[in-house]
């Protein structure tokens, strides 16, 4: 049996509609998006705290961005009020990109130091991003939850550590091959997860 994976529900629906138009038999074959597939793996393997959704993530980011940009690091620093949704979205996207590249808060600080960053404007923005990232991650840790990116990092870590002894996973029962649609947009972490899984399947994977 093959399992088809898609980047989004829209591409998943289009593929299924095209298959029906061509009168292809699709019953019995699982068709999932990559995020849904990774979440099922994470939950079925019981790898940690429950993942949060996009609404909770947005609220947490609003709180941490506001706090990081209104709490000055010293008495001479200017207080910067923030209520702009676009700014919150930019921080959220930046944190997502860092996590999808497996860069955690400590990695961001060390990378910036290693680059020898000295521009005052850039340094201030990096400092703020560092503060937001640390506050956001700290909030998740205190609440005992994970976001989508940390969910995938935990999944990757587990698969790498248990590559030769991965237990039977319910959603992969009977699956011999993964059919990967539109793989180009995935992150480094996503690619690494799929690479680990492909090694455990009898027929590996096919790219479409």
PDB file of C-alpha atoms in Angstrom:
ATOM      1  CA  UNK A   1       0.000   0.000   0.000  1.00  0.00           C
ATOM      2  CA  UNK A   2       1.127   3.544  -0.729  1.00  0.00           C
ATOM      3  CA  UNK A   3       0.646   6.649   1.420  1.00  0.00           C
ATOM      4  CA  UNK A   4       0.368   9.965  -0.445  1.00  0.00           C
ATOM      5  CA  UNK A   5       1.610  13.131   1.259  1.00  0.00           C
ATOM      6  CA  UNK A   6       0.828  16.723   0.196  1.00  0.00           C
ATOM      7  CA  UNK A   7       1.989  20.190   1.304  1.00  0.00           C
ATOM      8  CA  UNK A   8      -1.539  21.490   1.967  1.00  0.00           C
ATOM      9  CA  UNK A   9      -5.177  20.445   2.168  1.00  0.00           C
ATOM     10  CA  UNK A  10      -5.810  22.349  -1.062  1.00  0.00           C
ATOM     11  CA  UNK A  11      -3.245  20.301  -3.013  1.00  0.00           C
ATOM     12  CA  UNK A  12      -4.536  17.160  -1.318  1.00  0.00           C
ATOM     13  CA  UNK A  13      -8.106  17.879  -2.423  1.00  0.00           C
ATOM     14  CA  UNK A  14      -7.056  18.741  -5.970  1.00  0.00           C
ATOM     15  CA  UNK A  15      -5.118  15.478  -6.304  1.00  0.00           C
ATOM     16  CA  UNK A  16      -8.080  13.464  -5.074  1.00  0.00           C
ATOM     17  CA  UNK A  17     -10.446  15.282  -7.422  1.00  0.00           C
ATOM     18  CA  UNK A  18      -8.112  14.621 -10.362  1.00  0.00           C
ATOM     19  CA  UNK A  19      -7.894  10.950  -9.412  1.00  0.00           C
ATOM     20  CA  UNK A  20     -11.685  10.689  -9.353  1.00  0.00           C
ATOM     21  CA  UNK A  21     -11.868  12.424 -12.751  1.00  0.00           C
ATOM     22  CA  UNK A  22      -9.436   9.874 -14.174  1.00  0.00           C
ATOM     23  CA  UNK A  23     -11.541   7.138 -12.534  1.00  0.00           C
ATOM     24  CA  UNK A  24      -8.582   5.872 -10.584  1.00  0.00           C
ATOM     25  CA  UNK A  25      -9.162   3.657  -7.565  1.00  0.00           C
ATOM     26  CA  UNK A  26      -8.059   5.534  -4.441  1.00  0.00           C
ATOM     27  CA  UNK A  27     -10.044   3.744  -1.750  1.00  0.00           C
ATOM     28  CA  UNK A  28      -7.875   2.329   1.004  1.00  0.00           C
ATOM     29  CA  UNK A  29      -4.823   4.464   0.265  1.00  0.00           C
ATOM     30  CA  UNK A  30      -4.155   7.143   2.885  1.00  0.00           C
ATOM     31  CA  UNK A  31      -3.836  10.720   1.596  1.00  0.00           C
ATOM     32  CA  UNK A  32      -2.504  13.195   4.172  1.00  0.00           C
ATOM     33  CA  UNK A  33      -0.813  16.564   4.337  1.00  0.00           C
ATOM     34  CA  UNK A  34       2.750  16.618   5.639  1.00  0.00           C
ATOM     35  CA  UNK A  35       1.768  18.522   8.843  1.00  0.00           C
ATOM     36  CA  UNK A  36      -1.109  16.126   9.560  1.00  0.00           C
ATOM     37  CA  UNK A  37       1.165  13.142   8.953  1.00  0.00           C
ATOM     38  CA  UNK A  38       3.873  14.464  11.284  1.00  0.00           C
ATOM     39  CA  UNK A  39       1.293  15.186  13.985  1.00  0.00           C
ATOM     40  CA  UNK A  40      -0.124  11.671  13.755  1.00  0.00           C
ATOM     41  CA  UNK A  41       3.379  10.226  14.081  1.00  0.00           C
ATOM     42  CA  UNK A  42       4.130  12.455  17.075  1.00  0.00           C
ATOM     43  CA  UNK A  43       0.910  11.530  18.869  1.00  0.00           C
ATOM     44  CA  UNK A  44       1.037   7.817  18.073  1.00  0.00           C
ATOM     45  CA  UNK A  45       4.642   7.595  19.273  1.00  0.00           C
ATOM     46  CA  UNK A  46       3.719   9.593  22.402  1.00  0.00           C
ATOM     47  CA  UNK A  47       6.743  11.818  22.157  1.00  0.00           C
ATOM     48  CA  UNK A  48       5.767  14.565  24.562  1.00  0.00           C
ATOM     49  CA  UNK A  49       3.388  17.405  25.407  1.00  0.00           C
ATOM     50  CA  UNK A  50       0.364  18.165  23.227  1.00  0.00           C
ATOM     51  CA  UNK A  51       0.938  20.462  20.224  1.00  0.00           C
ATOM     52  CA  UNK A  52      -0.815  23.836  20.139  1.00  0.00           C
ATOM     53  CA  UNK A  53      -2.735  25.179  17.155  1.00  0.00           C
ATOM     54  CA  UNK A  54      -2.335  28.415  15.220  1.00  0.00           C
ATOM     55  CA  UNK A  55      -4.767  30.402  17.407  1.00  0.00           C
ATOM     56  CA  UNK A  56      -2.940  29.619  20.653  1.00  0.00           C
ATOM     57  CA  UNK A  57       0.384  30.308  18.959  1.00  0.00           C
ATOM     58  CA  UNK A  58      -0.817  33.758  17.876  1.00  0.00           C
ATOM     59  CA  UNK A  59      -1.945  34.646  21.406  1.00  0.00           C
ATOM     60  CA  UNK A  60       1.346  33.478  22.912  1.00  0.00           C
ATOM     61  CA  UNK A  61       3.296  35.526  20.378  1.00  0.00           C
ATOM     62  CA  UNK A  62       1.231  38.644  21.060  1.00  0.00           C
ATOM     63  CA  UNK A  63       2.065  38.332  24.747  1.00  0.00           C
ATOM     64  CA  UNK A  64       5.789  37.666  24.298  1.00  0.00           C
ATOM     65  CA  UNK A  65       6.333  40.309  21.586  1.00  0.00           C
ATOM     66  CA  UNK A  66       4.589  42.959  23.678  1.00  0.00           C
ATOM     67  CA  UNK A  67       6.619  42.047  26.756  1.00  0.00           C
ATOM     68  CA  UNK A  68       9.971  41.921  24.950  1.00  0.00           C
ATOM     69  CA  UNK A  69       9.435  45.305  23.285  1.00  0.00           C
ATOM     70  CA  UNK A  70       8.087  47.129  26.342  1.00  0.00           C
ATOM     71  CA  UNK A  71      10.523  45.823  28.971  1.00  0.00           C
ATOM     72  CA  UNK A  72      13.815  47.710  28.465  1.00  0.00           C
ATOM     73  CA  UNK A  73      17.053  45.849  29.263  1.00  0.00           C
ATOM     74  CA  UNK A  74      18.307  48.810  31.346  1.00  0.00           C
ATOM     75  CA  UNK A  75      17.090  52.127  32.706  1.00  0.00           C
ATOM     76  CA  UNK A  76      18.430  54.107  29.729  1.00  0.00           C
ATOM     77  CA  UNK A  77      16.663  52.047  27.070  1.00  0.00           C
ATOM     78  CA  UNK A  78      13.644  53.392  25.262  1.00  0.00           C
ATOM     79  CA  UNK A  79      10.321  51.656  25.860  1.00  0.00           C
ATOM     80  CA  UNK A  80       8.804  50.511  22.568  1.00  0.00           C
ATOM     81  CA  UNK A  81       5.091  49.909  22.646  1.00  0.00           C
ATOM     82  CA  UNK A  82       3.859  47.377  20.119  1.00  0.00           C
ATOM     83  CA  UNK A  83       0.317  46.703  18.958  1.00  0.00           C
ATOM     84  CA  UNK A  84       0.942  46.118  15.253  1.00  0.00           C
ATOM     85  CA  UNK A  85      -0.325  42.712  14.021  1.00  0.00           C
ATOM     86  CA  UNK A  86       2.168  42.781  11.153  1.00  0.00           C
ATOM     87  CA  UNK A  87       5.115  43.045  13.551  1.00  0.00           C
ATOM     88  CA  UNK A  88       3.811  40.124  15.600  1.00  0.00           C
ATOM     89  CA  UNK A  89       3.406  38.080  12.413  1.00  0.00           C
ATOM     90  CA  UNK A  90       6.979  38.895  11.370  1.00  0.00           C
ATOM     91  CA  UNK A  91       8.362  37.682  14.691  1.00  0.00           C
ATOM     92  CA  UNK A  92       6.238  34.561  14.416  1.00  0.00           C
ATOM     93  CA  UNK A  93       7.550  33.842  10.924  1.00  0.00           C
ATOM     94  CA  UNK A  94      11.141  34.458  12.006  1.00  0.00           C
ATOM     95  CA  UNK A  95      10.826  32.067  14.963  1.00  0.00           C
ATOM     96  CA  UNK A  96       9.168  29.477  12.737  1.00  0.00           C
ATOM     97  CA  UNK A  97      11.979  29.701  10.177  1.00  0.00           C
ATOM     98  CA  UNK A  98      14.638  29.384  12.881  1.00  0.00           C
ATOM     99  CA  UNK A  99      12.980  26.329  14.399  1.00  0.00           C
ATOM    100  CA  UNK A 100      12.419  24.732  11.003  1.00  0.00           C
ATOM    101  CA  UNK A 101      16.174  25.063  10.486  1.00  0.00           C
ATOM    102  CA  UNK A 102      16.721  23.442  13.930  1.00  0.00           C
ATOM    103  CA  UNK A 103      18.080  26.705  15.417  1.00  0.00           C
ATOM    104  CA  UNK A 104      17.026  27.159  19.053  1.00  0.00           C
ATOM    105  CA  UNK A 105      17.336  30.384  21.120  1.00  0.00           C
ATOM    106  CA  UNK A 106      20.908  29.658  22.240  1.00  0.00           C
ATOM    107  CA  UNK A 107      21.855  28.873  18.635  1.00  0.00           C
ATOM    108  CA  UNK A 108      20.569  32.267  17.482  1.00  0.00           C
ATOM    109  CA  UNK A 109      22.718  34.127  20.005  1.00  0.00           C
ATOM    110  CA  UNK A 110      25.838  32.099  19.230  1.00  0.00           C
ATOM    111  CA  UNK A 111      25.323  32.430  15.473  1.00  0.00           C
ATOM    112  CA  UNK A 112      25.027  36.207  15.721  1.00  0.00           C
ATOM    113  CA  UNK A 113      28.186  36.401  17.803  1.00  0.00           C
ATOM    114  CA  UNK A 114      29.977  34.148  15.350  1.00  0.00           C
ATOM    115  CA  UNK A 115      29.049  36.422  12.471  1.00  0.00           C
ATOM    116  CA  UNK A 116      30.616  39.347  14.301  1.00  0.00           C
ATOM    117  CA  UNK A 117      27.504  41.506  13.973  1.00  0.00           C
ATOM    118  CA  UNK A 118      28.278  45.090  14.893  1.00  0.00           C
ATOM    119  CA  UNK A 119      25.712  47.295  13.130  1.00  0.00           C
ATOM    120  CA  UNK A 120      23.734  49.025  15.904  1.00  0.00           C
ATOM    121  CA  UNK A 121      20.368  48.788  14.140  1.00  0.00           C
ATOM    122  CA  UNK A 122      20.862  45.144  13.264  1.00  0.00           C
ATOM    123  CA  UNK A 123      22.170  44.394  16.749  1.00  0.00           C
ATOM    124  CA  UNK A 124      19.071  45.950  18.321  1.00  0.00           C
ATOM    125  CA  UNK A 125      16.732  43.928  16.108  1.00  0.00           C
ATOM    126  CA  UNK A 126      18.627  40.709  16.809  1.00  0.00           C
ATOM    127  CA  UNK A 127      18.488  41.476  20.531  1.00  0.00           C
ATOM    128  CA  UNK A 128      14.740  41.952  20.318  1.00  0.00           C
ATOM    129  CA  UNK A 129      14.279  38.780  18.275  1.00  0.00           C
ATOM    130  CA  UNK A 130      16.396  36.903  20.801  1.00  0.00           C
ATOM    131  CA  UNK A 131      14.233  38.236  23.628  1.00  0.00           C
ATOM    132  CA  UNK A 132      10.975  37.363  21.886  1.00  0.00           C
ATOM    133  CA  UNK A 133      12.207  33.882  20.961  1.00  0.00           C
ATOM    134  CA  UNK A 134      13.379  33.127  24.501  1.00  0.00           C
ATOM    135  CA  UNK A 135      10.191  34.472  26.072  1.00  0.00           C
ATOM    136  CA  UNK A 136       7.993  32.550  23.633  1.00  0.00           C
ATOM    137  CA  UNK A 137       9.880  29.287  24.171  1.00  0.00           C
ATOM    138  CA  UNK A 138       9.848  29.845  27.926  1.00  0.00           C
ATOM    139  CA  UNK A 139       6.083  30.305  27.878  1.00  0.00           C
ATOM    140  CA  UNK A 140       5.600  27.049  25.963  1.00  0.00           C
ATOM    141  CA  UNK A 141       7.842  25.233  28.440  1.00  0.00           C
ATOM    142  CA  UNK A 142       5.998  26.614  31.460  1.00  0.00           C
ATOM    143  CA  UNK A 143       2.621  25.632  30.009  1.00  0.00           C
ATOM    144  CA  UNK A 144       3.852  22.173  29.075  1.00  0.00           C
ATOM    145  CA  UNK A 145       2.991  22.384  25.367  1.00  0.00           C
ATOM    146  CA  UNK A 146       4.866  22.432  22.051  1.00  0.00           C
ATOM    147  CA  UNK A 147       4.312  24.253  18.778  1.00  0.00           C
ATOM    148  CA  UNK A 148       4.363  22.629  15.349  1.00  0.00           C
ATOM    149  CA  UNK A 149       8.069  23.244  14.816  1.00  0.00           C
ATOM    150  CA  UNK A 150       9.119  21.805  18.175  1.00  0.00           C
ATOM    151  CA  UNK A 151       6.822  18.843  17.583  1.00  0.00           C
ATOM    152  CA  UNK A 152       8.738  18.089  14.391  1.00  0.00           C
ATOM    153  CA  UNK A 153      12.124  18.583  16.089  1.00  0.00           C
ATOM    154  CA  UNK A 154      11.172  16.059  18.769  1.00  0.00           C
ATOM    155  CA  UNK A 155       9.953  13.644  16.120  1.00  0.00           C
ATOM    156  CA  UNK A 156      13.226  13.960  14.206  1.00  0.00           C
ATOM    157  CA  UNK A 157      15.301  13.467  17.340  1.00  0.00           C
ATOM    158  CA  UNK A 158      13.351  10.316  18.215  1.00  0.00           C
ATOM    159  CA  UNK A 159      13.658   8.829  14.731  1.00  0.00           C
ATOM    160  CA  UNK A 160      17.408   9.480  14.584  1.00  0.00           C
ATOM    161  CA  UNK A 161      17.944   7.866  17.967  1.00  0.00           C
ATOM    162  CA  UNK A 162      15.717   4.866  17.208  1.00  0.00           C
ATOM    163  CA  UNK A 163      16.236   4.386  13.485  1.00  0.00           C
ATOM    164  CA  UNK A 164      17.021   0.676  13.809  1.00  0.00           C
ATOM    165  CA  UNK A 165      14.269  -0.065  16.308  1.00  0.00           C
ATOM    166  CA  UNK A 166      11.302   2.160  15.434  1.00  0.00           C
ATOM    167  CA  UNK A 167       8.177   0.464  16.828  1.00  0.00           C
ATOM    168  CA  UNK A 168       5.184  -0.284  14.647  1.00  0.00           C
ATOM    169  CA  UNK A 169       3.323   2.963  14.070  1.00  0.00           C
ATOM    170  CA  UNK A 170      -0.445   2.600  13.535  1.00  0.00           C
ATOM    171  CA  UNK A 171      -0.691   5.147  10.723  1.00  0.00           C
ATOM    172  CA  UNK A 172       2.084   3.350   8.797  1.00  0.00           C
ATOM    173  CA  UNK A 173       0.665  -0.141   9.235  1.00  0.00           C
ATOM    174  CA  UNK A 174       0.637  -1.838   5.825  1.00  0.00           C
ATOM    175  CA  UNK A 175       2.376   1.106   4.108  1.00  0.00           C
ATOM    176  CA  UNK A 176       5.229   0.019   1.851  1.00  0.00           C
ATOM    177  CA  UNK A 177       5.950   3.279   0.044  1.00  0.00           C
ATOM    178  CA  UNK A 178       5.513   7.004   0.593  1.00  0.00           C
ATOM    179  CA  UNK A 179       4.436   9.047  -2.424  1.00  0.00           C
ATOM    180  CA  UNK A 180       5.778  12.555  -1.816  1.00  0.00           C
ATOM    181  CA  UNK A 181       4.016  15.390  -3.653  1.00  0.00           C
ATOM    182  CA  UNK A 182       5.621  18.844  -4.051  1.00  0.00           C
ATOM    183  CA  UNK A 183       8.528  18.099  -1.757  1.00  0.00           C
ATOM    184  CA  UNK A 184      10.452  21.257  -2.690  1.00  0.00           C
ATOM    185  CA  UNK A 185       8.841  23.552  -0.116  1.00  0.00           C
ATOM    186  CA  UNK A 186       9.651  21.483   2.975  1.00  0.00           C
ATOM    187  CA  UNK A 187      12.106  22.549   5.674  1.00  0.00           C
ATOM    188  CA  UNK A 188      15.399  20.877   6.559  1.00  0.00           C
ATOM    189  CA  UNK A 189      13.717  19.241   9.545  1.00  0.00           C
ATOM    190  CA  UNK A 190      10.844  17.956   7.386  1.00  0.00           C
ATOM    191  CA  UNK A 191      13.267  16.477   4.862  1.00  0.00           C
ATOM    192  CA  UNK A 192      15.259  14.800   7.626  1.00  0.00           C
ATOM    193  CA  UNK A 193      12.099  13.234   9.131  1.00  0.00           C
ATOM    194  CA  UNK A 194      11.063  11.811   5.772  1.00  0.00           C
ATOM    195  CA  UNK A 195      14.591  10.558   5.104  1.00  0.00           C
ATOM    196  CA  UNK A 196      14.506   8.589   8.366  1.00  0.00           C
ATOM    197  CA  UNK A 197      11.081   7.126   7.632  1.00  0.00           C
ATOM    198  CA  UNK A 198      11.938   6.132   4.060  1.00  0.00           C
ATOM    199  CA  UNK A 199      14.722   3.896   5.374  1.00  0.00           C
ATOM    200  CA  UNK A 200      12.204   1.900   7.422  1.00  0.00           C
ATOM    201  CA  UNK A 201       9.780   1.175   4.536  1.00  0.00           C
ATOM    202  CA  UNK A 202      10.112  -1.810   2.188  1.00  0.00           C
ATOM    203  CA  UNK A 203       9.754   0.229  -1.018  1.00  0.00           C
ATOM    204  CA  UNK A 204      11.071   3.603   0.221  1.00  0.00           C
ATOM    205  CA  UNK A 205       9.470   6.569  -1.532  1.00  0.00           C
ATOM    206  CA  UNK A 206       8.469   8.042  -4.875  1.00  0.00           C
ATOM    207  CA  UNK A 207       8.706  11.771  -5.662  1.00  0.00           C
ATOM    208  CA  UNK A 208       6.001  13.509  -7.678  1.00  0.00           C
TER     209      UNK A 208
END
